Tab-separated table of C-alpha atoms and ligand atoms in Angstrom:
chain	number	residue	atom	x	y	z
P	1	UNK	CA	23.574	77.185	-12.646
P	2	UNK	CA	20.295	75.622	-11.779
P	3	UNK	CA	19.566	71.912	-12.345
P	4	UNK	CA	15.985	70.755	-13.298
P	5	UNK	CA	14.358	67.546	-13.589
P	6	UNK	CA	11.515	67.022	-15.429
P	7	UNK	CA	9.218	63.835	-15.431
P	8	UNK	CA	8.236	63.662	-19.024
P	9	UNK	CA	10.003	64.088	-22.194
P	10	UNK	CA	7.449	65.385	-24.921
P	11	UNK	CA	7.380	68.892	-26.610
P	12	UNK	CA	6.636	70.635	-23.337
P	13	UNK	CA	9.962	69.511	-21.707
P	14	UNK	CA	11.627	70.535	-25.152
P	15	UNK	CA	10.052	74.170	-25.002
P	16	UNK	CA	10.812	74.482	-21.254
P	17	UNK	CA	14.485	73.306	-21.927
P	18	UNK	CA	14.442	76.290	-24.682
P	19	UNK	CA	13.188	78.620	-22.219
P	20	UNK	CA	15.895	77.627	-19.597
P	21	UNK	CA	18.974	78.067	-21.773
P	22	UNK	CA	19.021	81.840	-20.951
P	23	UNK	CA	19.436	81.045	-17.193
P	24	UNK	CA	22.072	78.648	-18.104
P	25	UNK	CA	19.836	75.740	-16.947
P	26	UNK	CA	20.607	72.215	-16.823
P	27	UNK	CA	18.089	69.535	-17.708
P	28	UNK	CA	17.267	65.792	-16.907
P	29	UNK	CA	14.169	64.141	-18.396
P	30	UNK	CA	12.799	60.805	-17.263
P	31	UNK	CA	10.607	59.328	-19.963
P	32	UNK	CA	10.266	55.618	-20.894
P	33	UNK	CA	10.289	56.179	-24.672
P	34	UNK	CA	13.511	55.662	-26.447
P	35	UNK	CA	14.658	59.115	-27.965
P	36	UNK	CA	11.945	61.576	-26.513
P	37	UNK	CA	12.094	64.712	-28.319
P	38	UNK	CA	13.245	66.933	-25.430
P	39	UNK	CA	16.197	64.716	-25.048
P	40	UNK	CA	17.680	66.664	-27.528
P	41	UNK	CA	18.342	69.497	-24.598
P	42	UNK	CA	19.347	67.482	-21.735
P	43	UNK	CA	20.099	64.220	-20.310
P	44	UNK	CA	17.515	61.130	-20.587
P	45	UNK	CA	16.809	58.872	-17.963
P	46	UNK	CA	14.954	56.163	-19.836
P	47	UNK	CA	12.501	54.256	-17.394
P	48	UNK	CA	9.177	53.667	-16.227
P	49	UNK	CA	7.329	56.532	-14.488
P	50	UNK	CA	7.099	54.805	-11.709
P	51	UNK	CA	10.624	53.203	-11.462
P	52	UNK	CA	11.953	54.403	-7.889
P	53	UNK	CA	15.572	54.070	-8.897
P	54	UNK	CA	14.772	56.389	-11.686
P	55	UNK	CA	13.229	58.893	-9.108
P	56	UNK	CA	16.306	58.822	-7.506
P	57	UNK	CA	18.541	59.393	-10.045
P	58	UNK	CA	16.304	62.142	-11.356
P	59	UNK	CA	16.496	64.013	-8.038
P	60	UNK	CA	20.063	63.635	-7.603
P	61	UNK	CA	20.911	65.397	-10.807
P	62	UNK	CA	18.090	68.090	-9.791
P	63	UNK	CA	17.818	71.153	-7.489
P	64	UNK	CA	14.029	71.365	-8.259
P	65	UNK	CA	11.608	68.832	-10.073
P	66	UNK	CA	8.845	69.444	-12.441
P	67	UNK	CA	6.601	67.285	-14.563
P	68	UNK	CA	5.266	68.038	-18.182
P	69	UNK	CA	3.162	64.723	-18.497
P	70	UNK	CA	-0.261	64.861	-16.654
P	71	UNK	CA	-0.769	61.128	-16.592
P	72	UNK	CA	1.790	59.988	-14.154
P	73	UNK	CA	0.657	59.036	-10.503
P	74	UNK	CA	0.254	61.898	-8.206
P	75	UNK	CA	2.068	59.835	-5.764
P	76	UNK	CA	5.244	59.929	-7.857
P	77	UNK	CA	5.582	63.926	-7.249
P	78	UNK	CA	4.601	63.378	-3.585
P	79	UNK	CA	7.567	60.892	-3.351
P	80	UNK	CA	9.794	63.304	-5.475
P	81	UNK	CA	9.095	66.238	-3.120
P	82	UNK	CA	10.276	64.211	-0.121
P	83	UNK	CA	13.849	64.707	-1.876
P	84	UNK	CA	13.616	67.942	-3.418
P	85	UNK	CA	11.370	70.737	-3.863
P	86	UNK	CA	8.614	69.398	-6.722
P	87	UNK	CA	5.996	71.470	-8.083
P	88	UNK	CA	3.317	71.831	-9.260
P	89	UNK	CA	2.130	70.383	-5.842
P	90	UNK	CA	0.739	66.595	-5.956
P	91	UNK	CA	-2.772	68.028	-4.974
P	92	UNK	CA	-3.012	69.827	-8.100
P	93	UNK	CA	-2.162	67.043	-10.284
P	94	UNK	CA	-4.436	64.363	-8.466
P	95	UNK	CA	-7.394	67.066	-8.777
P	96	UNK	CA	-6.711	67.627	-12.799
P	97	UNK	CA	-6.666	63.632	-13.195
P	98	UNK	CA	-9.813	63.063	-11.810
P	99	UNK	CA	-12.782	65.150	-13.455
P	100	UNK	CA	-15.372	64.683	-10.876
P	101	UNK	CA	-12.540	65.780	-8.302
P	102	UNK	CA	-11.969	68.736	-10.481
P	103	UNK	CA	-15.736	69.817	-10.773
P	104	UNK	CA	-15.990	69.257	-7.172
P	105	UNK	CA	-13.247	72.067	-6.670
P	106	UNK	CA	-14.751	74.510	-8.831
P	107	UNK	CA	-17.988	73.980	-7.150
P	108	UNK	CA	-16.466	74.456	-3.502
P	109	UNK	CA	-15.034	77.805	-4.874
P	110	UNK	CA	-18.463	78.976	-6.589
P	111	UNK	CA	-16.836	78.687	-10.091
P	112	UNK	CA	-19.702	78.262	-12.623
P	113	UNK	CA	-19.628	74.856	-14.595
P	114	UNK	CA	-22.058	72.729	-16.617
P	115	UNK	CA	-24.110	70.480	-14.830
P	116	UNK	CA	-22.475	67.341	-14.126
P	117	UNK	CA	-22.994	64.154	-12.345
P	118	UNK	CA	-20.990	61.244	-10.908
P	119	UNK	CA	-21.496	57.779	-13.015
P	120	UNK	CA	-20.409	54.430	-11.162
P	121	UNK	CA	-23.499	52.357	-12.728
P	122	UNK	CA	-26.292	52.089	-15.249
P	123	UNK	CA	-28.703	53.325	-12.380
P	124	UNK	CA	-26.387	56.624	-11.903
P	125	UNK	CA	-26.405	56.980	-15.700
P	126	UNK	CA	-30.202	56.764	-16.052
P	127	UNK	CA	-30.560	59.237	-13.313
P	128	UNK	CA	-28.476	61.905	-14.527
P	129	UNK	CA	-29.731	61.607	-17.816
P	130	UNK	CA	-33.271	61.990	-16.442
P	131	UNK	CA	-31.847	65.006	-14.617
P	132	UNK	CA	-29.382	66.651	-16.937
P	133	UNK	CA	-31.369	65.792	-20.127
P	134	UNK	CA	-29.963	65.186	-23.310
P	135	UNK	CA	-27.821	66.140	-25.506
P	136	UNK	CA	-24.997	65.601	-22.899
P	137	UNK	CA	-21.537	64.490	-22.864
P	138	UNK	CA	-20.189	61.257	-21.235
P	139	UNK	CA	-16.670	61.401	-20.280
P	140	UNK	CA	-14.124	59.055	-18.311
P	141	UNK	CA	-13.049	60.380	-14.907
P	142	UNK	CA	-9.489	59.720	-15.769
P	143	UNK	CA	-6.879	59.553	-18.297
P	144	UNK	CA	-9.237	61.595	-21.218
P	145	UNK	CA	-7.192	64.385	-23.370
P	146	UNK	CA	-7.902	65.938	-26.643
P	147	UNK	CA	-11.530	64.705	-26.787
P	148	UNK	CA	-10.588	61.163	-25.996
P	149	UNK	CA	-12.611	59.193	-23.431
P	150	UNK	CA	-15.880	61.172	-24.412
P	151	UNK	CA	-18.777	60.573	-26.321
P	152	UNK	CA	-21.736	62.841	-27.237
P	153	UNK	CA	-25.013	61.573	-26.203
P	154	UNK	CA	-27.775	62.818	-28.533
P	155	UNK	CA	-30.593	60.288	-28.013
P	156	UNK	CA	-32.178	57.681	-25.407
P	157	UNK	CA	-30.271	54.919	-27.699
P	158	UNK	CA	-26.990	56.502	-27.438
P	159	UNK	CA	-27.037	56.059	-23.735
P	160	UNK	CA	-27.121	52.061	-23.570
P	161	UNK	CA	-24.363	52.171	-26.363
P	162	UNK	CA	-22.361	54.702	-24.323
P	163	UNK	CA	-22.394	52.534	-21.368
P	164	UNK	CA	-21.306	49.337	-23.059
P	165	UNK	CA	-18.338	51.472	-24.793
P	166	UNK	CA	-17.415	53.191	-21.577
P	167	UNK	CA	-18.914	51.976	-18.998
P	168	UNK	CA	-15.986	49.728	-17.380
P	169	UNK	CA	-14.285	52.921	-15.814
P	170	UNK	CA	-15.827	55.312	-13.584
P	171	UNK	CA	-17.318	58.249	-15.710
P	172	UNK	CA	-19.120	61.715	-15.200
P	173	UNK	CA	-22.171	63.081	-17.430
P	174	UNK	CA	-22.147	66.534	-18.173
P	175	UNK	CA	-24.624	68.519	-19.701
P	176	UNK	CA	-23.976	69.723	-23.543
P	177	UNK	CA	-23.331	73.144	-23.421
P	178	UNK	CA	-24.093	75.391	-26.476
P	179	UNK	CA	-21.284	77.667	-26.211
P	180	UNK	CA	-20.492	80.771	-28.237
P	181	UNK	CA	-16.675	79.934	-28.201
P	182	UNK	CA	-14.060	77.981	-25.965
P	183	UNK	CA	-11.170	80.487	-24.250
P	184	UNK	CA	-8.530	79.396	-21.785
P	185	UNK	CA	-6.194	81.386	-19.453
P	186	UNK	CA	-2.589	80.434	-18.534
P	187	UNK	CA	-1.699	81.709	-15.162
P	188	UNK	CA	1.546	81.541	-13.042
P	189	UNK	CA	2.058	81.532	-9.470
P	190	UNK	CA	5.181	81.997	-7.472
P	191	UNK	CA	6.407	80.411	-4.294
P	192	UNK	CA	5.476	83.753	-2.872
P	193	UNK	CA	1.998	83.438	-3.604
P	194	UNK	CA	2.078	86.290	-6.302
P	195	UNK	CA	0.178	85.686	-9.509
P	196	UNK	CA	-0.082	86.537	-13.244
P	197	UNK	CA	-2.179	85.692	-15.940
P	198	UNK	CA	-1.685	86.145	-19.720
P	199	UNK	CA	-4.287	87.711	-21.796
P	200	UNK	CA	-7.380	85.495	-22.448
P	201	UNK	CA	-6.997	83.120	-25.275
P	202	UNK	CA	-9.791	82.017	-27.782
P	203	UNK	CA	-9.427	78.494	-28.611
P	204	UNK	CA	-10.966	76.397	-31.771
P	205	UNK	CA	-10.924	72.825	-31.519
P	206	UNK	CA	-11.503	70.251	-34.242
P	207	UNK	CA	-12.417	66.483	-33.557
P	208	UNK	CA	-11.931	67.634	-29.708
P	209	UNK	CA	-8.054	68.683	-30.603
P	210	UNK	CA	-7.038	71.996	-30.208
P	211	UNK	CA	-6.555	73.636	-33.686
P	212	UNK	CA	-6.066	77.602	-33.129
P	213	UNK	CA	-5.413	79.814	-30.265
P	214	UNK	CA	-5.578	83.654	-30.363
P	215	UNK	CA	-5.322	85.758	-27.259
P	216	UNK	CA	-7.560	88.696	-26.918
P	217	UNK	CA	-6.063	91.351	-24.649
P	218	UNK	CA	-8.689	93.702	-23.074
P	219	UNK	CA	-11.391	90.953	-23.433
P	220	UNK	CA	-14.421	91.725	-21.367
P	221	UNK	CA	-14.351	88.142	-19.422
P	222	UNK	CA	-10.612	88.711	-18.611
P	223	UNK	CA	-11.342	89.730	-15.021
P	224	UNK	CA	-13.637	87.164	-14.321
P	225	UNK	CA	-11.226	84.480	-15.873
P	226	UNK	CA	-8.485	86.025	-13.578
P	227	UNK	CA	-10.753	85.724	-10.583
P	228	UNK	CA	-11.632	82.161	-11.075
P	229	UNK	CA	-7.980	81.196	-11.899
P	230	UNK	CA	-6.735	82.859	-8.742
P	231	UNK	CA	-9.362	81.227	-6.539
P	232	UNK	CA	-8.048	77.901	-7.795
P	233	UNK	CA	-4.440	78.488	-7.442
P	234	UNK	CA	-4.546	79.947	-4.022
P	235	UNK	CA	-6.802	76.881	-2.653
P	236	UNK	CA	-4.169	74.431	-4.580
P	237	UNK	CA	-1.345	76.759	-2.549
P	238	UNK	CA	-0.135	76.351	-6.388
P	239	UNK	CA	3.589	77.118	-7.869
P	240	UNK	CA	3.953	77.083	-11.442
P	241	UNK	CA	1.991	77.375	-14.883
P	242	UNK	CA	-1.505	76.247	-14.924
P	243	UNK	CA	-4.207	76.441	-17.847
P	244	UNK	CA	-7.791	77.025	-17.279
P	245	UNK	CA	-10.304	76.056	-20.083
P	246	UNK	CA	-13.619	77.572	-20.175
P	247	UNK	CA	-17.003	77.672	-22.565
P	248	UNK	CA	-18.432	81.237	-22.944
P	249	UNK	CA	-22.070	81.134	-23.179
P	250	UNK	CA	-24.417	84.415	-23.881
P	251	UNK	CA	-21.257	86.383	-24.390
P	252	UNK	CA	-20.720	86.855	-20.384
P	253	UNK	CA	-20.791	83.593	-18.771
P	254	UNK	CA	-17.883	81.715	-18.107
P	255	UNK	CA	-18.238	77.722	-17.489
P	256	UNK	CA	-15.113	75.985	-16.371
P	257	UNK	CA	-14.570	72.893	-18.354
P	258	UNK	CA	-10.959	71.677	-16.983
P	259	UNK	CA	-7.656	72.801	-15.696
P	260	UNK	CA	-4.315	71.919	-16.569
P	261	UNK	CA	-1.551	71.790	-13.876
P	262	UNK	CA	1.182	72.591	-16.403
P	263	UNK	CA	2.307	74.466	-19.515
P	264	UNK	CA	-0.324	74.127	-21.947
P	265	UNK	CA	-1.005	74.125	-25.421
P	266	UNK	CA	-3.094	77.137	-25.919
P	267	UNK	CA	-0.115	78.968	-24.448
P	268	UNK	CA	2.293	78.279	-27.191
P	269	UNK	CA	1.866	81.732	-28.558
P	270	UNK	CA	3.518	83.167	-25.593
P	271	UNK	CA	7.030	82.321	-26.888
P	272	UNK	CA	7.189	84.890	-29.517
P	273	UNK	CA	3.879	86.703	-28.797
P	274	UNK	CA	4.350	87.664	-24.964
P	275	UNK	CA	7.213	89.627	-23.185
P	276	UNK	CA	7.629	86.161	-21.111
P	277	UNK	CA	6.435	83.038	-22.360
P	278	UNK	CA	4.714	80.532	-20.312
P	279	UNK	CA	7.796	78.070	-20.102
P	280	UNK	CA	10.057	80.879	-18.929
P	281	UNK	CA	7.703	81.855	-16.032
P	282	UNK	CA	7.278	78.302	-15.415
P	283	UNK	CA	10.896	77.816	-14.652
P	284	UNK	CA	11.014	81.231	-12.893
P	285	UNK	CA	8.135	80.218	-10.562
P	286	UNK	CA	9.566	77.046	-9.731
P	287	UNK	CA	13.309	78.166	-8.999
P	288	UNK	CA	11.945	81.370	-7.104
P	289	UNK	CA	12.776	83.833	-9.540
P	290	UNK	CA	10.849	86.944	-9.948
P	291	UNK	CA	8.191	86.278	-12.336
P	292	UNK	CA	8.045	88.025	-15.990
P	293	UNK	CA	5.667	90.365	-17.716
P	294	UNK	CA	2.734	88.533	-19.155
P	295	UNK	CA	1.796	91.350	-21.770
P	296	UNK	CA	1.268	90.302	-25.446
P	297	UNK	CA	3.690	91.933	-27.640
P	298	UNK	CA	1.527	91.908	-31.105
P	299	UNK	CA	-1.311	90.523	-32.381
P	300	UNK	CA	-0.622	86.899	-33.128
P	301	UNK	CA	-2.007	83.339	-33.147
P	302	UNK	CA	-0.746	79.795	-32.797
P	303	UNK	CA	-1.711	77.020	-35.085
P	304	UNK	CA	-1.134	73.400	-34.497
P	305	UNK	CA	0.422	71.092	-36.714
P	306	UNK	CA	-0.975	67.500	-36.152
P	307	UNK	CA	-0.403	64.124	-37.772
P	308	UNK	CA	1.544	65.778	-40.722
P	309	UNK	CA	4.092	68.442	-41.478
P	310	UNK	CA	3.196	71.236	-44.121
P	311	UNK	CA	5.690	72.279	-46.537
P	312	UNK	CA	8.079	74.048	-44.491
P	313	UNK	CA	9.405	76.756	-46.716
P	314	UNK	CA	5.905	77.708	-47.827
P	315	UNK	CA	4.797	78.426	-44.307
P	316	UNK	CA	8.142	80.410	-43.792
P	317	UNK	CA	7.105	82.551	-46.852
P	318	UNK	CA	4.503	83.673	-45.296
P	319	UNK	CA	5.326	87.114	-43.354
P	320	UNK	CA	5.272	86.916	-39.474
P	321	UNK	CA	5.336	82.942	-39.307
P	322	UNK	CA	7.579	81.242	-36.736
P	323	UNK	CA	8.124	77.491	-37.274
P	324	UNK	CA	8.240	74.705	-34.323
P	325	UNK	CA	8.839	71.475	-35.472
P	326	UNK	CA	8.915	69.138	-32.279
P	327	UNK	CA	11.072	66.440	-34.383
P	328	UNK	CA	8.196	63.470	-33.938
P	329	UNK	CA	7.489	60.863	-36.058
P	330	UNK	CA	4.235	62.139	-37.807
P	331	UNK	CA	1.140	59.915	-36.817
P	332	UNK	CA	-2.488	60.604	-37.509
P	333	UNK	CA	-3.953	62.704	-34.500
P	334	UNK	CA	-0.308	63.340	-33.166
P	335	UNK	CA	0.781	67.157	-32.227
P	336	UNK	CA	3.911	67.235	-34.387
P	337	UNK	CA	4.561	70.865	-34.032
P	338	UNK	CA	2.858	74.473	-34.213
P	339	UNK	CA	3.285	77.518	-36.115
P	340	UNK	CA	3.115	81.091	-34.643
P	341	UNK	CA	1.642	83.759	-36.801
P	342	UNK	CA	2.464	87.472	-35.919
P	343	UNK	CA	1.333	90.483	-37.774
P	344	UNK	CA	1.155	94.494	-37.046
P	345	UNK	CA	-2.946	94.520	-36.701
P	346	UNK	CA	-5.579	92.360	-36.184
P	347	UNK	CA	-6.728	92.514	-40.132
P	348	UNK	CA	-3.240	91.459	-41.079
P	349	UNK	CA	-3.426	88.711	-38.573
P	350	UNK	CA	-6.852	87.177	-40.141
P	351	UNK	CA	-5.098	87.109	-43.372
P	352	UNK	CA	-1.894	85.448	-42.402
P	353	UNK	CA	-3.895	82.992	-40.281
P	354	UNK	CA	-5.965	82.104	-43.198
P	355	UNK	CA	-2.845	81.787	-45.634
P	356	UNK	CA	-1.265	79.209	-42.939
P	357	UNK	CA	-4.685	77.420	-42.733
P	358	UNK	CA	-4.419	76.955	-46.552
P	359	UNK	CA	-0.867	75.357	-46.166
P	360	UNK	CA	-1.798	72.946	-43.349
P	361	UNK	CA	-2.054	69.317	-44.163
P	362	UNK	CA	-3.003	68.390	-40.554
P	363	UNK	CA	-4.273	64.707	-40.407
P	364	UNK	CA	-6.402	64.439	-37.273
P	365	UNK	CA	-6.950	60.555	-37.469
N	401	AMP	P1	-12.263	68.216	-22.678
N	401	AMP	O1	-11.316	67.204	-22.816
N	401	AMP	O2	-13.197	67.862	-21.492
N	401	AMP	O3	-11.768	69.429	-22.942
N	401	AMP	O4	-13.130	68.242	-24.064
N	401	AMP	C1	-12.842	68.221	-25.249
N	401	AMP	C2	-13.555	69.192	-26.267
N	401	AMP	O5	-14.536	68.435	-26.257
N	401	AMP	C3	-13.904	70.455	-25.825
N	401	AMP	O6	-12.551	71.573	-25.870
N	401	AMP	C4	-15.176	70.875	-26.043
N	401	AMP	O7	-15.069	71.330	-27.438
N	401	AMP	C5	-15.813	69.735	-26.453
N	401	AMP	N1	-16.678	69.626	-24.935
N	401	AMP	C6	-16.374	69.097	-23.888
N	401	AMP	N2	-17.185	69.066	-23.076
N	401	AMP	C7	-18.378	69.642	-23.672
N	401	AMP	C8	-19.684	70.012	-22.860
N	401	AMP	N3	-20.132	69.958	-22.056
N	401	AMP	N4	-20.473	70.532	-23.999
N	401	AMP	C9	-19.835	70.901	-25.326
N	401	AMP	N5	-18.809	70.662	-25.512
N	401	AMP	C10	-17.896	69.837	-25.008
């Protein structure tokens, strides 16, 4: 039996625990909230993220430690790693938490990215706008997610307003990318350095939040995406699952947007749609088990359920659907579930996605 400690008790931890059932794994979750949704599948230590005594209780319970929540201090992972193997490495977390560090990493590995500048004051911003031009996107360097902490700047007036709104914290300015579409790849690296990359996924966002992910095996950009992913994984001496988000420009250019050092929303389709899910391969990687096959099993898609649940039975009546209710209280803009849609062919998949989309009552806030 293996014991796994997870920092964070949200839906990602919950789905990790569900994947661990086949290995008879036991889970302990550290999470400050009253009843995090993962607590259904393990022991819950309710404590602050930085609580040293809670970290000690977590490691005592665990053979290996991981995290599913990205906004913990990287030092927490460093500290946990002194007592138990802790993956992914703290360095990967620290890099992903700081957009400037992340973009500097892409640049150092010759991975193309949108024009970007570091902004610490109004002078930096004026110089960056002069160099990069408008439209541009200003983003907080840390703690941004789901499109939060960022603003599109269209005209010179927006530049002054943006600084007043976001300027109290370190920022970056990025050139606005007129992309064809957004894609991501989910990759896993074992502690022996072996990597596997699931088929590239086409993502559609609404109000900065992921709406739909569709894997596209055989995509012309798969080899390039894998090459970029492998460079980052090797550089960070990574163990576990990592997500890579890209913009596709002019059909053939991949521009790196961001990395997530964890299982990722755009990989949820792998639960039913791939031979091995991202959750299972993450567990296999961090516990030193052989990695599983990442092939897609059938045409499929993942649709997010945000803010409000659709009528469950109506969704279940659509052939090929699988229902995932995270058991979280609905709130505008909150991810509370997802639906996987499976089909026999692409045309049927398109029809089923359209049917499920008509049933969604998402409230993005
Ligand atoms: P992020 O938090 O950086 O992933 O941004 C959230 C979403 O905002 C992305 O998935 C894109 O849809 C959009 N976005 C972010 N940065 C840019 C950019 N430089 N150009 C165009 N759209 C962007």
